[in-house]
Coordinates of N, CA and C in Angstrom, one line a residue:
X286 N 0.8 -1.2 0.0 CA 0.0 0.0 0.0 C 0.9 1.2 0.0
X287 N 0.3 2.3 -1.2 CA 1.2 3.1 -0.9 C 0.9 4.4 0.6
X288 N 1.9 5.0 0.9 CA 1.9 5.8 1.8 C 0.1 7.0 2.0
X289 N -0.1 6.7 3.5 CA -1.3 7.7 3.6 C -1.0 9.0 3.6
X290 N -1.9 10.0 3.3 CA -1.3 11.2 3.2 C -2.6 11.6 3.6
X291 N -2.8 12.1 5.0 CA -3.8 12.8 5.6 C -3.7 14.3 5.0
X292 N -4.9 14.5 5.2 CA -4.9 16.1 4.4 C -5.9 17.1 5.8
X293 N -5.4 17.8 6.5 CA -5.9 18.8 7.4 C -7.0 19.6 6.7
X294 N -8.6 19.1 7.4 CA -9.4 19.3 7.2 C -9.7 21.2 6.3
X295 N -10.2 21.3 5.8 CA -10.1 22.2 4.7 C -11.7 22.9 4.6
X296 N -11.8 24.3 3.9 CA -13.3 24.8 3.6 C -14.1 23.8 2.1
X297 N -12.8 23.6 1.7 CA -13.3 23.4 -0.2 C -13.5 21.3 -0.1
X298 N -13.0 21.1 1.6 CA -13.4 19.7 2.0 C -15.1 19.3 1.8
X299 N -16.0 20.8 2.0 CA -17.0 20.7 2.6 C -18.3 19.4 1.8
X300 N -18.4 19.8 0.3 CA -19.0 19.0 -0.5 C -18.6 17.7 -0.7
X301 N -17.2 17.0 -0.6 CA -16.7 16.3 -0.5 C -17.0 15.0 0.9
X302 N -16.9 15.5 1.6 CA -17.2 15.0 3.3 C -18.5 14.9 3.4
X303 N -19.3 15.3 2.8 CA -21.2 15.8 3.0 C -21.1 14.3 1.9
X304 N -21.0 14.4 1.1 CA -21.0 13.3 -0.2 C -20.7 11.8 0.6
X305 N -19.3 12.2 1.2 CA -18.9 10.9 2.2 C -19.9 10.0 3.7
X306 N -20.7 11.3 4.3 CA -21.2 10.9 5.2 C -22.5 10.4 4.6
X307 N -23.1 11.3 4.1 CA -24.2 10.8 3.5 C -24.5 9.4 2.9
X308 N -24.0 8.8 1.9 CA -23.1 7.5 1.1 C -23.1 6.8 2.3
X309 N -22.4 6.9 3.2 CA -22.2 5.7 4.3 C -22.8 5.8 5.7
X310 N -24.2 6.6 5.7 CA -24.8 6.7 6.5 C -24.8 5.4 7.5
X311 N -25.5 4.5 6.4 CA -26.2 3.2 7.2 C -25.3 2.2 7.6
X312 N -24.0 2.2 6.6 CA -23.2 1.6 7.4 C -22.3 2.3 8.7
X313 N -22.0 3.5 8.9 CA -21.7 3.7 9.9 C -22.8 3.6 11.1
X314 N -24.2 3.6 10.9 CA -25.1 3.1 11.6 C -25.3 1.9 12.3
X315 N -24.7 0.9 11.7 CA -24.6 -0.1 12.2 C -23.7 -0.4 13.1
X316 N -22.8 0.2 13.4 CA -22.0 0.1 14.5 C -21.6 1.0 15.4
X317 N -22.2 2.5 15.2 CA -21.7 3.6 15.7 C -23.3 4.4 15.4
X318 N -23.2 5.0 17.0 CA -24.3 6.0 16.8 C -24.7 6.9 15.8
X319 N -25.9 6.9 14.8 CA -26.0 7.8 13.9 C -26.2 9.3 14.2
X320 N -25.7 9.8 13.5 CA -25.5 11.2 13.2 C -26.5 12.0 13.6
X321 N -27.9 11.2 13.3 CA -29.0 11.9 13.0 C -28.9 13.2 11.9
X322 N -30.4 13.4 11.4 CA -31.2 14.2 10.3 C -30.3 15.6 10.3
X323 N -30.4 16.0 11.4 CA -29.9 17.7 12.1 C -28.4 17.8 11.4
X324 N -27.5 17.0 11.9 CA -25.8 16.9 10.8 C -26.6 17.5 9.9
X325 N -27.2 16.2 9.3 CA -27.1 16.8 7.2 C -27.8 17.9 7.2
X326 N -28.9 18.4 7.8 CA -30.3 19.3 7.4 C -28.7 20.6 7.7
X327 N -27.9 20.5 8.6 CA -27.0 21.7 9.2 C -25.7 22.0 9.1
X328 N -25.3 20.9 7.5 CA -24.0 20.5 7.5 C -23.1 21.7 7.3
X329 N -22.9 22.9 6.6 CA -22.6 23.5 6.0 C -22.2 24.3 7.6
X330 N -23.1 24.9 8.1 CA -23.0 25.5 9.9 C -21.8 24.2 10.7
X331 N -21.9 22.8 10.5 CA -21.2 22.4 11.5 C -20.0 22.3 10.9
X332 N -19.5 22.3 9.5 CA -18.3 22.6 8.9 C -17.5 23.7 9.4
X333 N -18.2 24.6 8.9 CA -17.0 26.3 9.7 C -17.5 26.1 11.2
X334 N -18.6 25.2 12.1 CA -17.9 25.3 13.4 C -16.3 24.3 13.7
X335 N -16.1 23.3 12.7 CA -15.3 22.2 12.7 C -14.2 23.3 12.5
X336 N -13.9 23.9 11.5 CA -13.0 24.9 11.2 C -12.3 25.2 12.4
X337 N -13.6 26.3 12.7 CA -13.2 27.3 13.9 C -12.6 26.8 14.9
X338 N -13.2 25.6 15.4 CA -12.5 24.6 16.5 C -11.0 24.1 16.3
X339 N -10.5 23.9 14.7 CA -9.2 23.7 14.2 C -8.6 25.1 14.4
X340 N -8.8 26.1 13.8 CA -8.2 27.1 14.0 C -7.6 27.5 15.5
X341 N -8.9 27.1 16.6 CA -8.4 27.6 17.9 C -7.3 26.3 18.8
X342 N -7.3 25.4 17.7 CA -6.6 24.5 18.5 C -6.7 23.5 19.3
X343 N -7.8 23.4 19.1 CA -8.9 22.1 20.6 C -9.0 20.7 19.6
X344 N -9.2 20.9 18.2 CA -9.5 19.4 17.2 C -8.7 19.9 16.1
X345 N -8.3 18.8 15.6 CA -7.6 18.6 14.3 C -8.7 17.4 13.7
X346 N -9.1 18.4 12.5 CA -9.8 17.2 11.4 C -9.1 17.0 10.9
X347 N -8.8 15.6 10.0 CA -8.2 15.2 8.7 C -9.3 14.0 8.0
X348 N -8.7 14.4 6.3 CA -9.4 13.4 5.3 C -8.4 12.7 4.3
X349 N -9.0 11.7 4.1 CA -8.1 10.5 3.3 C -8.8 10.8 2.3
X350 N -8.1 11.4 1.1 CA -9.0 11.1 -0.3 C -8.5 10.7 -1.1
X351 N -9.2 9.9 -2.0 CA -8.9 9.2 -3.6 C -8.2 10.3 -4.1
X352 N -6.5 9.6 -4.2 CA -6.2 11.4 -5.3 C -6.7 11.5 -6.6
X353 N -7.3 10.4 -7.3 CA -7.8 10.2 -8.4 C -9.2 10.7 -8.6
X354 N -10.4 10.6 -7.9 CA -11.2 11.1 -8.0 C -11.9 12.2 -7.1
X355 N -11.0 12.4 -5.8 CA -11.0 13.7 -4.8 C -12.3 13.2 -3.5
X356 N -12.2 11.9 -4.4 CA -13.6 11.8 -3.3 C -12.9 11.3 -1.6
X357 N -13.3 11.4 -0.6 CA -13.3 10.9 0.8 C -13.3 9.6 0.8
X358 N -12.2 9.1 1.3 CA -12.5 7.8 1.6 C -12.0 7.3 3.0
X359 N -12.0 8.4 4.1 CA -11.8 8.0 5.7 C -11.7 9.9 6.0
X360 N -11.9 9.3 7.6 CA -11.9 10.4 8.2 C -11.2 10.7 9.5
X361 N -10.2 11.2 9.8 CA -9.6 10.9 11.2 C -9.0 12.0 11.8
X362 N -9.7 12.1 13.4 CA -9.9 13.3 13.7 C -9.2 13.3 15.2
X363 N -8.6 14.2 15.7 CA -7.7 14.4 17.0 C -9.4 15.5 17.6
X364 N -9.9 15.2 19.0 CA -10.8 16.2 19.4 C -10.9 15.7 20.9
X365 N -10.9 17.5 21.5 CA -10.8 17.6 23.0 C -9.6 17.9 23.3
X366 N -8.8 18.5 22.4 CA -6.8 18.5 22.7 C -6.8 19.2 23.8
X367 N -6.1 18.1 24.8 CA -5.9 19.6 26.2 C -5.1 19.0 27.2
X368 N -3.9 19.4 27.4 CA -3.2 18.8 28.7 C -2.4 17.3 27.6
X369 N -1.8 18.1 26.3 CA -0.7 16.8 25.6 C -1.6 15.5 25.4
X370 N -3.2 14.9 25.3 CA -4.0 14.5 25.4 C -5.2 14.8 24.2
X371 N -6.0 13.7 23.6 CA -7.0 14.0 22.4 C -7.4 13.0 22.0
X372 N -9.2 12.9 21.6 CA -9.5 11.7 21.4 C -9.5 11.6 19.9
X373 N -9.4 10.2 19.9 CA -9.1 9.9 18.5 C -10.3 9.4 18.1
X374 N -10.9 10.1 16.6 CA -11.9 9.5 16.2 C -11.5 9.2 14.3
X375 N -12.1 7.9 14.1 CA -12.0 8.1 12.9 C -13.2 6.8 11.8
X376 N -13.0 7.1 10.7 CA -14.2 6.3 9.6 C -13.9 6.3 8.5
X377 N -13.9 5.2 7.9 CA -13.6 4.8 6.8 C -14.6 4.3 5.5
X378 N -14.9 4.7 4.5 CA -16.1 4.6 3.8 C -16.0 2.8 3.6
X379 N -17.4 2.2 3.4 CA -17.6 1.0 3.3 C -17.0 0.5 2.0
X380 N -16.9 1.4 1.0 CA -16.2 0.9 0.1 C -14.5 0.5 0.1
X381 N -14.1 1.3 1.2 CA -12.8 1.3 1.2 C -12.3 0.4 2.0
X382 N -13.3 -0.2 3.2 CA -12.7 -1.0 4.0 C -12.3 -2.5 3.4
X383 N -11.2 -3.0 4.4 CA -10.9 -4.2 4.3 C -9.7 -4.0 3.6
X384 N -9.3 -2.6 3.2 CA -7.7 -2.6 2.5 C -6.6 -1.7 3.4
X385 N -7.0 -1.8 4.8 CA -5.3 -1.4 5.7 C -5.6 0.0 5.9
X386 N -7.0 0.4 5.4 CA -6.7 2.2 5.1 C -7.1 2.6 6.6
X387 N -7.6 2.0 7.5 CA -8.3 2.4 8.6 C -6.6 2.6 9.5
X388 N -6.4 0.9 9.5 CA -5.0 0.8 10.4 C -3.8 2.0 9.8
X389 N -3.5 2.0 8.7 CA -2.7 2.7 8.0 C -3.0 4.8 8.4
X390 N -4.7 4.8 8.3 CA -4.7 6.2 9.0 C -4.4 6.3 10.4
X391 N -5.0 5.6 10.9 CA -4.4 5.8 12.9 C -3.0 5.7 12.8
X392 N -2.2 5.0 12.3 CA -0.7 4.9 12.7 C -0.3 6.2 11.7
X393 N -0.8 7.4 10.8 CA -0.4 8.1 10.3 C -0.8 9.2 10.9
X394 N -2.2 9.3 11.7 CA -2.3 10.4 12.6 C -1.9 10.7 14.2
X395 N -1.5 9.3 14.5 CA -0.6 9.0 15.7 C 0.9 9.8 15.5
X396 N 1.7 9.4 14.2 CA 2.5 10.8 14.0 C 2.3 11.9 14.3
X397 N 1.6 12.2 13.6 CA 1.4 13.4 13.2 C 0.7 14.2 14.8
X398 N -0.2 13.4 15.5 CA -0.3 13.6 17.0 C 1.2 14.4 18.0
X399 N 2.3 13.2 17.3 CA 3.4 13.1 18.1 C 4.5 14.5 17.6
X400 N 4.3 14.4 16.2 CA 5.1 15.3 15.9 C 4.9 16.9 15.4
X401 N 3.6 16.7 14.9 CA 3.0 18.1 14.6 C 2.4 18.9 15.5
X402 N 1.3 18.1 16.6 CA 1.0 18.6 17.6 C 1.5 18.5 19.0
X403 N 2.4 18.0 19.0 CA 2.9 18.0 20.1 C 2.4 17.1 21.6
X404 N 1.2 16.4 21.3 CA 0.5 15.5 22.3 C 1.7 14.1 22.2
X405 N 0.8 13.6 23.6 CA 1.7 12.6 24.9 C 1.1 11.2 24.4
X406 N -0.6 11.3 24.1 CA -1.1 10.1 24.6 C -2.5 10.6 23.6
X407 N -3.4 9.7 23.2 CA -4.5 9.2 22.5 C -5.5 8.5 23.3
X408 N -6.7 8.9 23.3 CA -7.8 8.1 24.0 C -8.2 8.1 22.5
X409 N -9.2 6.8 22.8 CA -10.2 6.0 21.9 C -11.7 5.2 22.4
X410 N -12.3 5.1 21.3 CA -13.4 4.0 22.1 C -14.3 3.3 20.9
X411 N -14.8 2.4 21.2 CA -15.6 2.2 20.2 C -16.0 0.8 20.7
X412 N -17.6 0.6 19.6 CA -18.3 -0.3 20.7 C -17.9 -1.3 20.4
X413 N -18.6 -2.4 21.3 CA -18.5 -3.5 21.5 C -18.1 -4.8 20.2
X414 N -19.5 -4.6 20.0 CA -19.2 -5.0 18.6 C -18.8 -5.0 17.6
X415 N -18.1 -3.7 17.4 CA -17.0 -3.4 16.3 C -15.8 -3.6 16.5
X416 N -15.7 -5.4 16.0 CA -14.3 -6.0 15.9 C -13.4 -5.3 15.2
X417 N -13.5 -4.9 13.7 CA -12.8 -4.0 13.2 C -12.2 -3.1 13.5
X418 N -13.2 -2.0 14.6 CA -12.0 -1.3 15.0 C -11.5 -1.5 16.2
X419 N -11.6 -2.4 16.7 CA -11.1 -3.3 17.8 C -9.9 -3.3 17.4
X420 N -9.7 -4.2 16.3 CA -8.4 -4.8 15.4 C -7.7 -3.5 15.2
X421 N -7.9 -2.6 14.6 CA -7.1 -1.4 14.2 C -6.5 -0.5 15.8
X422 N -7.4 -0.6 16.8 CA -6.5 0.2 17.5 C -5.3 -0.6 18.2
X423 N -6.1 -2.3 18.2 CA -5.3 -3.3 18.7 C -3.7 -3.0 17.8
X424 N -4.6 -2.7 16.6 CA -2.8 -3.2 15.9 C -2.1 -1.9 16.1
X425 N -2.4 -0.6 16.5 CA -2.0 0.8 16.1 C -1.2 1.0 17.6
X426 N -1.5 0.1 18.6 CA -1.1 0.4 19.8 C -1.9 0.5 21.0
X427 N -2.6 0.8 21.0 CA -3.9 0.6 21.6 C -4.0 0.3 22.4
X428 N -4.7 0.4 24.2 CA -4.5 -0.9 24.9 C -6.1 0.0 25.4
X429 N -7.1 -1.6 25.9 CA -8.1 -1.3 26.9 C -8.1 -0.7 28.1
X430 N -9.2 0.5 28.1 CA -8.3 1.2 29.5 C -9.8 0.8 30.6
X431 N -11.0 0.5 29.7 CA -12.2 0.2 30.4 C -13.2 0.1 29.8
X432 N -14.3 0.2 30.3 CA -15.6 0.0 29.7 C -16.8 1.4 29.5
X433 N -17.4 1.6 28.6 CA -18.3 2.8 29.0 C -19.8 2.8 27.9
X434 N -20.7 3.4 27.8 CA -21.7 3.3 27.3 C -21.6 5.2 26.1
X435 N -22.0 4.2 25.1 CA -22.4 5.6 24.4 C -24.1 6.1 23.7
X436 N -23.9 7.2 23.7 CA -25.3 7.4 22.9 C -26.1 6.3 22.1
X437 N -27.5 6.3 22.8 CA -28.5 5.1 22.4 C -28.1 4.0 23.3
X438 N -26.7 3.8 24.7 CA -26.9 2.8 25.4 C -25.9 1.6 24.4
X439 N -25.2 2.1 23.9 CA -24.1 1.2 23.0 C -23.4 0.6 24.0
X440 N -23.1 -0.6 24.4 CA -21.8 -0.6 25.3 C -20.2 -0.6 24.5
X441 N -19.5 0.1 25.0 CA -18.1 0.5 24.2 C -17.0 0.2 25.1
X442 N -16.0 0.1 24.8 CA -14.7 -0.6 25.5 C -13.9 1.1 25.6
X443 N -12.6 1.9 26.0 CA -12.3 2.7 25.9 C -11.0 2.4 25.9
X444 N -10.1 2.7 24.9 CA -8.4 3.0 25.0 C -7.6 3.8 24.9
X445 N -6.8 3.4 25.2 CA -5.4 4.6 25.3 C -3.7 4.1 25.1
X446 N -3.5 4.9 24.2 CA -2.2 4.9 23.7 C -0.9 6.1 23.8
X447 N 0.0 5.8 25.1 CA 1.2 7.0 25.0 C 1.7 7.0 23.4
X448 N 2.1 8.6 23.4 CA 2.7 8.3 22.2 C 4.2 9.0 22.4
X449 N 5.1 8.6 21.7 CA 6.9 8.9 21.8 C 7.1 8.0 20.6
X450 N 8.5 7.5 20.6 CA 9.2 7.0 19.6 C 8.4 5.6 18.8
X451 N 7.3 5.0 19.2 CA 6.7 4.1 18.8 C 5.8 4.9 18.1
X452 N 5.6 5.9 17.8 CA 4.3 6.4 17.6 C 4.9 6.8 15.6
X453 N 6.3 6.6 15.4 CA 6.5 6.7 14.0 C 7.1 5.4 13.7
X454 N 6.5 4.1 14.6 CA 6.8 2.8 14.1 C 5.9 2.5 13.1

């Protein structure tokens, strides 16, 4: 595979990402709380609030796109940055999974964590049932730090990963 090249969330992202969530509503439904109606009916408003939040330094968005056809094909995001600390969230479109691009973004924003922003450590979570990204934080470094419930009563596992010199393994 060749090299991931995260791209720091962007204004001219906006059409692009709307296209992406949209498309994979139902499968990110199935394992992660949906969005709900309000996102899409308000996407354009929660974009420049996404912005604004990168600008002041609290989230870092990034997007994985097809250089070929510009479209989105993951999404991975540093949010809550505070005290060398930030959760890691991220999504991969259904078409794209099963080819390393999930594992291959976390161990590329885990750098970029370490070296651009200057953070210590990564929290994570995801539910129960989503072996997949079970497997991806498993393999990125990841360790179980406990148990917790998310929106709609999901039960989810929660991790955490220091980051230093393993973090550009």
């Amino acid at each position: 595979m060749s090299e991931i090249r995260l791209q720091l969330l962007r204004p001219d992202h906006a059409s692009a990402v709307l296209a992406f969530e949209r498309a994979n509503r139902a499968y990110f439904a199935a394992s992660v709380p949906d969005r709900g109606d309000e996102y899409f009916a308000a996407f354009g408003e929660r974009h420049r609030a996404l912005l604004a939040e990168q600008a002041a330094g609290v989230c870092y968005f990034h997007v994985l796109l097809d250089e070929a056809t510009g479209a989105v094909l993951g999404r991975f995001n540093l949010v809550d940055v505070a005290d060398g600390e930030a959760e890691l969230g991220y999504r991969v479109a259904e078409g794209a999974a099963g080819r390393g691009l999930a594992t291959a973004g976390v161990r590329a924003l885990c750098e970029l964590a370490a070296r651009d922003y200057g953070l210590t450590a990564l929290r994570a979570g995801t539910t129960v049932g989503n072996a997949a990204s079970r497997a991806v934080l498993a393999r990125t470094g990841f360790s179980v730090t406990g148990e917790t419930t998310l929106s709609g009563g999901l039960p989810a596992l929660t991790f955490r990963r220091s980051l230093g010199r393993e973090a550009t393994a």
